[in-house]
PDB file of C-alpha atoms in Angstrom:
ATOM      1  CA  UNK A   1     -14.098   6.268  14.241  1.00 44.00           C
ATOM      2  CA  UNK A   2     -12.925   9.869  14.154  1.00 50.00           C
ATOM      3  CA  UNK A   3     -13.563  12.209  11.240  1.00 59.00           C
ATOM      4  CA  UNK A   4     -10.923  11.152   8.706  1.00 65.00           C
ATOM      5  CA  UNK A   5      -9.233  13.700   6.479  1.00 76.00           C
ATOM      6  CA  UNK A   6      -7.743  12.142   3.327  1.00 85.00           C
ATOM      7  CA  UNK A   7      -5.191  14.007   1.289  1.00 89.00           C
ATOM      8  CA  UNK A   8      -4.009  12.941  -2.152  1.00 92.00           C
ATOM      9  CA  UNK A   9      -0.235  13.084  -2.480  1.00 91.00           C
ATOM     10  CA  UNK A  10       1.635  14.338  -5.515  1.00 92.00           C
ATOM     11  CA  UNK A  11       5.366  14.246  -6.172  1.00 94.00           C
ATOM     12  CA  UNK A  12       5.659  18.033  -6.074  1.00 90.00           C
ATOM     13  CA  UNK A  13       4.830  18.118  -2.329  1.00 91.00           C
ATOM     14  CA  UNK A  14       7.616  15.647  -1.481  1.00 91.00           C
ATOM     15  CA  UNK A  15      10.448  18.083  -0.797  1.00 91.00           C
ATOM     16  CA  UNK A  16      13.541  17.156   1.211  1.00 90.00           C
ATOM     17  CA  UNK A  17      13.294  18.730   4.661  1.00 90.00           C
ATOM     18  CA  UNK A  18       9.677  19.879   4.310  1.00 91.00           C
ATOM     19  CA  UNK A  19       7.479  19.101   7.356  1.00 92.00           C
ATOM     20  CA  UNK A  20       5.164  16.753   5.440  1.00 92.00           C
ATOM     21  CA  UNK A  21       8.066  14.855   3.865  1.00 93.00           C
ATOM     22  CA  UNK A  22       9.739  14.555   7.257  1.00 93.00           C
ATOM     23  CA  UNK A  23       6.509  13.227   8.793  1.00 92.00           C
ATOM     24  CA  UNK A  24       5.987  10.680   6.001  1.00 94.00           C
ATOM     25  CA  UNK A  25       9.581   9.455   6.209  1.00 92.00           C
ATOM     26  CA  UNK A  26       9.328   9.160  10.008  1.00 91.00           C
ATOM     27  CA  UNK A  27       6.115   7.151   9.650  1.00 90.00           C
ATOM     28  CA  UNK A  28       7.799   4.808   7.176  1.00 86.00           C
ATOM     29  CA  UNK A  29      10.940   4.515   9.334  1.00 91.00           C
ATOM     30  CA  UNK A  30       8.866   3.500  12.364  1.00 90.00           C
ATOM     31  CA  UNK A  31       7.600   0.520  10.338  1.00 87.00           C
ATOM     32  CA  UNK A  32      10.663  -0.164   8.180  1.00 82.00           C
ATOM     33  CA  UNK A  33      10.799  -3.873   9.128  1.00 75.00           C
ATOM     34  CA  UNK A  34       7.362  -4.390   7.570  1.00 76.00           C
ATOM     35  CA  UNK A  35       7.952  -1.978   4.685  1.00 78.00           C
ATOM     36  CA  UNK A  36      11.351  -1.016   3.295  1.00 84.00           C
ATOM     37  CA  UNK A  37      13.760   1.896   3.789  1.00 86.00           C
ATOM     38  CA  UNK A  38      12.753   5.168   2.182  1.00 92.00           C
ATOM     39  CA  UNK A  39      14.376   8.556   1.631  1.00 92.00           C
ATOM     40  CA  UNK A  40      12.891  11.712   0.109  1.00 95.00           C
ATOM     41  CA  UNK A  41      14.020  11.078  -3.507  1.00 95.00           C
ATOM     42  CA  UNK A  42      12.686   7.502  -3.398  1.00 94.00           C
ATOM     43  CA  UNK A  43       9.398   8.650  -1.845  1.00 94.00           C
ATOM     44  CA  UNK A  44       9.062  11.312  -4.558  1.00 95.00           C
ATOM     45  CA  UNK A  45       9.614   8.639  -7.243  1.00 95.00           C
ATOM     46  CA  UNK A  46       7.066   6.284  -5.666  1.00 95.00           C
ATOM     47  CA  UNK A  47       4.443   9.006  -5.407  1.00 96.00           C
ATOM     48  CA  UNK A  48       5.109  10.101  -9.011  1.00 96.00           C
ATOM     49  CA  UNK A  49       4.549   6.508 -10.213  1.00 95.00           C
ATOM     50  CA  UNK A  50       1.530   5.870  -8.000  1.00 97.00           C
ATOM     51  CA  UNK A  51      -1.907   4.919  -9.210  1.00 98.00           C
ATOM     52  CA  UNK A  52      -3.021   6.326  -5.863  1.00 97.00           C
ATOM     53  CA  UNK A  53      -1.013   7.943  -3.062  1.00 96.00           C
ATOM     54  CA  UNK A  54      -2.944   9.203  -0.055  1.00 96.00           C
ATOM     55  CA  UNK A  55      -2.346  10.125   3.534  1.00 94.00           C
ATOM     56  CA  UNK A  56      -4.544  10.729   6.534  1.00 92.00           C
ATOM     57  CA  UNK A  57      -3.811  13.786   8.630  1.00 89.00           C
ATOM     58  CA  UNK A  58      -5.593  16.806  10.033  1.00 82.00           C
ATOM     59  CA  UNK A  59      -3.115  19.432   8.833  1.00 81.00           C
ATOM     60  CA  UNK A  60      -0.935  19.934   5.775  1.00 80.00           C
ATOM     61  CA  UNK A  61       2.034  18.410   7.628  1.00 81.00           C
ATOM     62  CA  UNK A  62       0.350  15.502   9.470  1.00 84.00           C
ATOM     63  CA  UNK A  63       0.933  11.893   8.496  1.00 92.00           C
ATOM     64  CA  UNK A  64      -1.185   9.587  10.645  1.00 92.00           C
ATOM     65  CA  UNK A  65      -1.436   7.060   7.803  1.00 93.00           C
ATOM     66  CA  UNK A  66      -0.079   6.512   4.303  1.00 93.00           C
ATOM     67  CA  UNK A  67      -1.071   4.360   1.340  1.00 96.00           C
ATOM     68  CA  UNK A  68       0.895   4.097  -1.925  1.00 96.00           C
ATOM     69  CA  UNK A  69      -0.431   1.865  -4.707  1.00 98.00           C
ATOM     70  CA  UNK A  70       0.642   1.254  -8.308  1.00 98.00           C
ATOM     71  CA  UNK A  71      -1.065  -0.160 -11.341  1.00 98.00           C
ATOM     72  CA  UNK A  72       0.602  -2.617 -13.686  1.00 97.00           C
ATOM     73  CA  UNK A  73       2.200   0.147 -15.782  1.00 97.00           C
ATOM     74  CA  UNK A  74       4.298   1.683 -12.989  1.00 96.00           C
ATOM     75  CA  UNK A  75       8.062   2.049 -13.351  1.00 93.00           C
ATOM     76  CA  UNK A  76       8.833  -0.060 -10.292  1.00 93.00           C
ATOM     77  CA  UNK A  77      11.340  -2.865  -9.855  1.00 90.00           C
ATOM     78  CA  UNK A  78      10.223  -4.409  -6.553  1.00 92.00           C
ATOM     79  CA  UNK A  79      10.369  -8.219  -6.802  1.00 93.00           C
ATOM     80  CA  UNK A  80       6.915  -8.335  -5.238  1.00 95.00           C
ATOM     81  CA  UNK A  81       5.413  -5.943  -7.791  1.00 97.00           C
ATOM     82  CA  UNK A  82       7.120  -7.868 -10.591  1.00 96.00           C
ATOM     83  CA  UNK A  83       5.666 -11.157  -9.262  1.00 97.00           C
ATOM     84  CA  UNK A  84       2.182  -9.747  -9.849  1.00 98.00           C
ATOM     85  CA  UNK A  85       3.117  -8.184 -13.196  1.00 97.00           C
ATOM     86  CA  UNK A  86       4.288 -11.621 -14.410  1.00 97.00           C
ATOM     87  CA  UNK A  87       0.875 -13.099 -13.595  1.00 97.00           C
ATOM     88  CA  UNK A  88      -1.756 -10.446 -14.307  1.00 97.00           C
ATOM     89  CA  UNK A  89      -2.369  -8.088 -17.228  1.00 96.00           C
ATOM     90  CA  UNK A  90      -4.110  -5.524 -14.986  1.00 97.00           C
ATOM     91  CA  UNK A  91      -3.987  -4.970 -11.252  1.00 98.00           C
ATOM     92  CA  UNK A  92      -3.517  -2.394  -8.520  1.00 98.00           C
ATOM     93  CA  UNK A  93      -0.628  -3.226  -6.186  1.00 98.00           C
ATOM     94  CA  UNK A  94      -0.463  -1.856  -2.649  1.00 97.00           C
ATOM     95  CA  UNK A  95       3.191  -1.057  -2.085  1.00 94.00           C
ATOM     96  CA  UNK A  96       2.736   0.275   1.408  1.00 91.00           C
ATOM     97  CA  UNK A  97      -0.031   1.029   3.831  1.00 92.00           C
ATOM     98  CA  UNK A  98       1.047   2.186   7.262  1.00 91.00           C
ATOM     99  CA  UNK A  99      -0.601   3.797  10.272  1.00 91.00           C
ATOM    100  CA  UNK A 100       1.226   5.629  13.045  1.00 90.00           C
ATOM    101  CA  UNK A 101       1.194   3.785  16.362  1.00 89.00           C
ATOM    102  CA  UNK A 102      -0.718   6.624  18.057  1.00 89.00           C
ATOM    103  CA  UNK A 103      -3.373   6.602  15.305  1.00 90.00           C
ATOM    104  CA  UNK A 104      -4.030   2.845  15.144  1.00 89.00           C
ATOM    105  CA  UNK A 105      -7.551   1.605  15.742  1.00 88.00           C
ATOM    106  CA  UNK A 106      -9.203   4.713  14.298  1.00 91.00           C
ATOM    107  CA  UNK A 107     -10.151   3.246  10.912  1.00 91.00           C
ATOM    108  CA  UNK A 108      -7.423   4.978   8.902  1.00 94.00           C
ATOM    109  CA  UNK A 109      -6.186   1.909   6.996  1.00 94.00           C
ATOM    110  CA  UNK A 110      -9.735   0.710   6.322  1.00 94.00           C
ATOM    111  CA  UNK A 111     -10.725   4.135   4.964  1.00 94.00           C
ATOM    112  CA  UNK A 112      -7.616   4.303   2.758  1.00 96.00           C
ATOM    113  CA  UNK A 113      -8.407   0.859   1.354  1.00 96.00           C
ATOM    114  CA  UNK A 114     -12.031   1.896   0.729  1.00 95.00           C
ATOM    115  CA  UNK A 115     -10.781   4.869  -1.297  1.00 96.00           C
ATOM    116  CA  UNK A 116      -8.370   2.595  -3.169  1.00 97.00           C
ATOM    117  CA  UNK A 117     -11.101   0.052  -3.971  1.00 97.00           C
ATOM    118  CA  UNK A 118     -13.311   2.859  -5.359  1.00 96.00           C
ATOM    119  CA  UNK A 119     -10.476   4.311  -7.454  1.00 97.00           C
ATOM    120  CA  UNK A 120      -9.491   0.873  -8.775  1.00 97.00           C
ATOM    121  CA  UNK A 121     -13.061   0.027  -9.730  1.00 96.00           C
ATOM    122  CA  UNK A 122     -13.547   3.451 -11.355  1.00 96.00           C
ATOM    123  CA  UNK A 123     -10.412   2.792 -13.459  1.00 97.00           C
ATOM    124  CA  UNK A 124     -11.720  -0.609 -14.584  1.00 96.00           C
ATOM    125  CA  UNK A 125      -9.480  -2.806 -12.440  1.00 97.00           C
ATOM    126  CA  UNK A 126     -10.822  -6.095 -11.113  1.00 95.00           C
ATOM    127  CA  UNK A 127      -8.188  -6.865  -8.463  1.00 97.00           C
ATOM    128  CA  UNK A 128      -6.162  -5.203  -5.743  1.00 98.00           C
ATOM    129  CA  UNK A 129      -3.052  -7.128  -4.690  1.00 98.00           C
ATOM    130  CA  UNK A 130      -0.387  -6.895  -2.009  1.00 97.00           C
ATOM    131  CA  UNK A 131       2.166  -8.923  -0.105  1.00 95.00           C
ATOM    132  CA  UNK A 132       2.564  -9.439   3.605  1.00 94.00           C
ATOM    133  CA  UNK A 133       5.714 -10.632   5.314  1.00 90.00           C
ATOM    134  CA  UNK A 134       5.453 -14.145   6.663  1.00 91.00           C
ATOM    135  CA  UNK A 135       9.108 -14.076   7.829  1.00 87.00           C
ATOM    136  CA  UNK A 136       9.448 -11.882   9.779  1.00 84.00           C
ATOM    137  CA  UNK A 137       5.754 -12.289  10.591  1.00 87.00           C
ATOM    138  CA  UNK A 138       3.248  -9.445  10.524  1.00 86.00           C
ATOM    139  CA  UNK A 139       0.185 -10.827  12.347  1.00 90.00           C
ATOM    140  CA  UNK A 140      -1.589  -7.469  12.577  1.00 87.00           C
ATOM    141  CA  UNK A 141      -1.449  -7.035   8.803  1.00 90.00           C
ATOM    142  CA  UNK A 142      -2.507 -10.665   8.288  1.00 93.00           C
ATOM    143  CA  UNK A 143      -5.605 -10.144  10.431  1.00 94.00           C
ATOM    144  CA  UNK A 144      -6.447  -6.788   8.857  1.00 94.00           C
ATOM    145  CA  UNK A 145      -6.217  -8.064   5.278  1.00 95.00           C
ATOM    146  CA  UNK A 146      -8.196 -11.187   6.179  1.00 95.00           C
ATOM    147  CA  UNK A 147     -10.998  -8.979   7.551  1.00 95.00           C
ATOM    148  CA  UNK A 148     -11.012  -7.105   4.224  1.00 96.00           C
ATOM    149  CA  UNK A 149     -11.378 -10.394   2.361  1.00 95.00           C
ATOM    150  CA  UNK A 150      -7.934 -10.747   0.798  1.00 97.00           C
ATOM    151  CA  UNK A 151      -6.988 -14.321  -0.159  1.00 97.00           C
ATOM    152  CA  UNK A 152      -3.538 -15.842  -0.533  1.00 97.00           C
ATOM    153  CA  UNK A 153      -2.519 -16.582  -4.129  1.00 98.00           C
ATOM    154  CA  UNK A 154       1.194 -17.327  -3.711  1.00 98.00           C
ATOM    155  CA  UNK A 155       4.358 -17.236  -1.601  1.00 97.00           C
ATOM    156  CA  UNK A 156       7.993 -16.319  -2.175  1.00 95.00           C
ATOM    157  CA  UNK A 157      11.344 -15.916  -0.492  1.00 94.00           C
ATOM    158  CA  UNK A 158      12.844 -12.570  -1.436  1.00 87.00           C
ATOM    159  CA  UNK A 159      16.403 -12.241  -2.777  1.00 85.00           C
ATOM    160  CA  UNK A 160      18.868 -12.644   0.081  1.00 84.00           C
ATOM    161  CA  UNK A 161      16.438 -14.869   1.985  1.00 81.00           C
ATOM    162  CA  UNK A 162      15.829 -12.431   4.855  1.00 79.00           C
ATOM    163  CA  UNK A 163      12.119 -12.050   4.059  1.00 85.00           C
ATOM    164  CA  UNK A 164       9.420 -14.459   3.035  1.00 92.00           C
ATOM    165  CA  UNK A 165       6.108 -13.090   1.808  1.00 94.00           C
ATOM    166  CA  UNK A 166       2.570 -14.173   1.129  1.00 96.00           C
ATOM    167  CA  UNK A 167       0.920 -12.725  -1.974  1.00 98.00           C
ATOM    168  CA  UNK A 168      -2.699 -11.692  -1.530  1.00 98.00           C
ATOM    169  CA  UNK A 169      -5.502 -10.694  -3.861  1.00 98.00           C
ATOM    170  CA  UNK A 170      -8.846  -9.018  -3.362  1.00 98.00           C
ATOM    171  CA  UNK A 171     -11.291  -9.042  -6.224  1.00 96.00           C
ATOM    172  CA  UNK A 172     -12.943  -5.641  -6.632  1.00 90.00           C
ATOM    173  CA  UNK A 173     -16.490  -7.070  -6.749  1.00 75.00           C
ATOM    174  CA  UNK A 174     -15.802  -8.598  -3.322  1.00 47.00           C
ATOM    175  CA  UNK A 175     -14.107  -5.421  -2.121  1.00 43.00           C
ATOM    176  CA  UNK A 176     -17.202  -3.313  -2.850  1.00 45.00           C
ATOM    177  CA  UNK A 177     -19.275  -5.428  -0.465  1.00 44.00           C
ATOM    178  CA  UNK A 178     -17.053  -4.844   2.598  1.00 45.00           C
TER     179      UNK A 178
END
């Protein structure tokens, strides 16, 4: 594993046309099928609402990896987020975690999740949750989350029927042992 440089993100650094914003949007666009479309105003809103928003990169404009997570109080209308909000009083929801193709296999996603697990535990949360597409399938994400100890707790077909998802949960006590 290379020396990882984590950078917290704040909404004030998400500026239309800025090199970092361009890099983050390009990273998201390269994985849009697994994530969802994103433009600068939407990214700024997500980062402003985030419980934790971090990236991995060596310089101020690099985006080798990105993680955006919300707690239950976020102003967010994703059907996946709302599925968890309907079921749990407190949680941290991973909205997106993505690693650039050229940076895969270097431990970036694992290190971002480790930082998220620490932050969630420090804030008194007992679970980190996410969803993974089952249609279209995302076998790399399935395998990664299984290695981290996430367990399936539900399934859904999203509005419009184009995507089906599996809902996963990782209890923080379990997360601290990985």
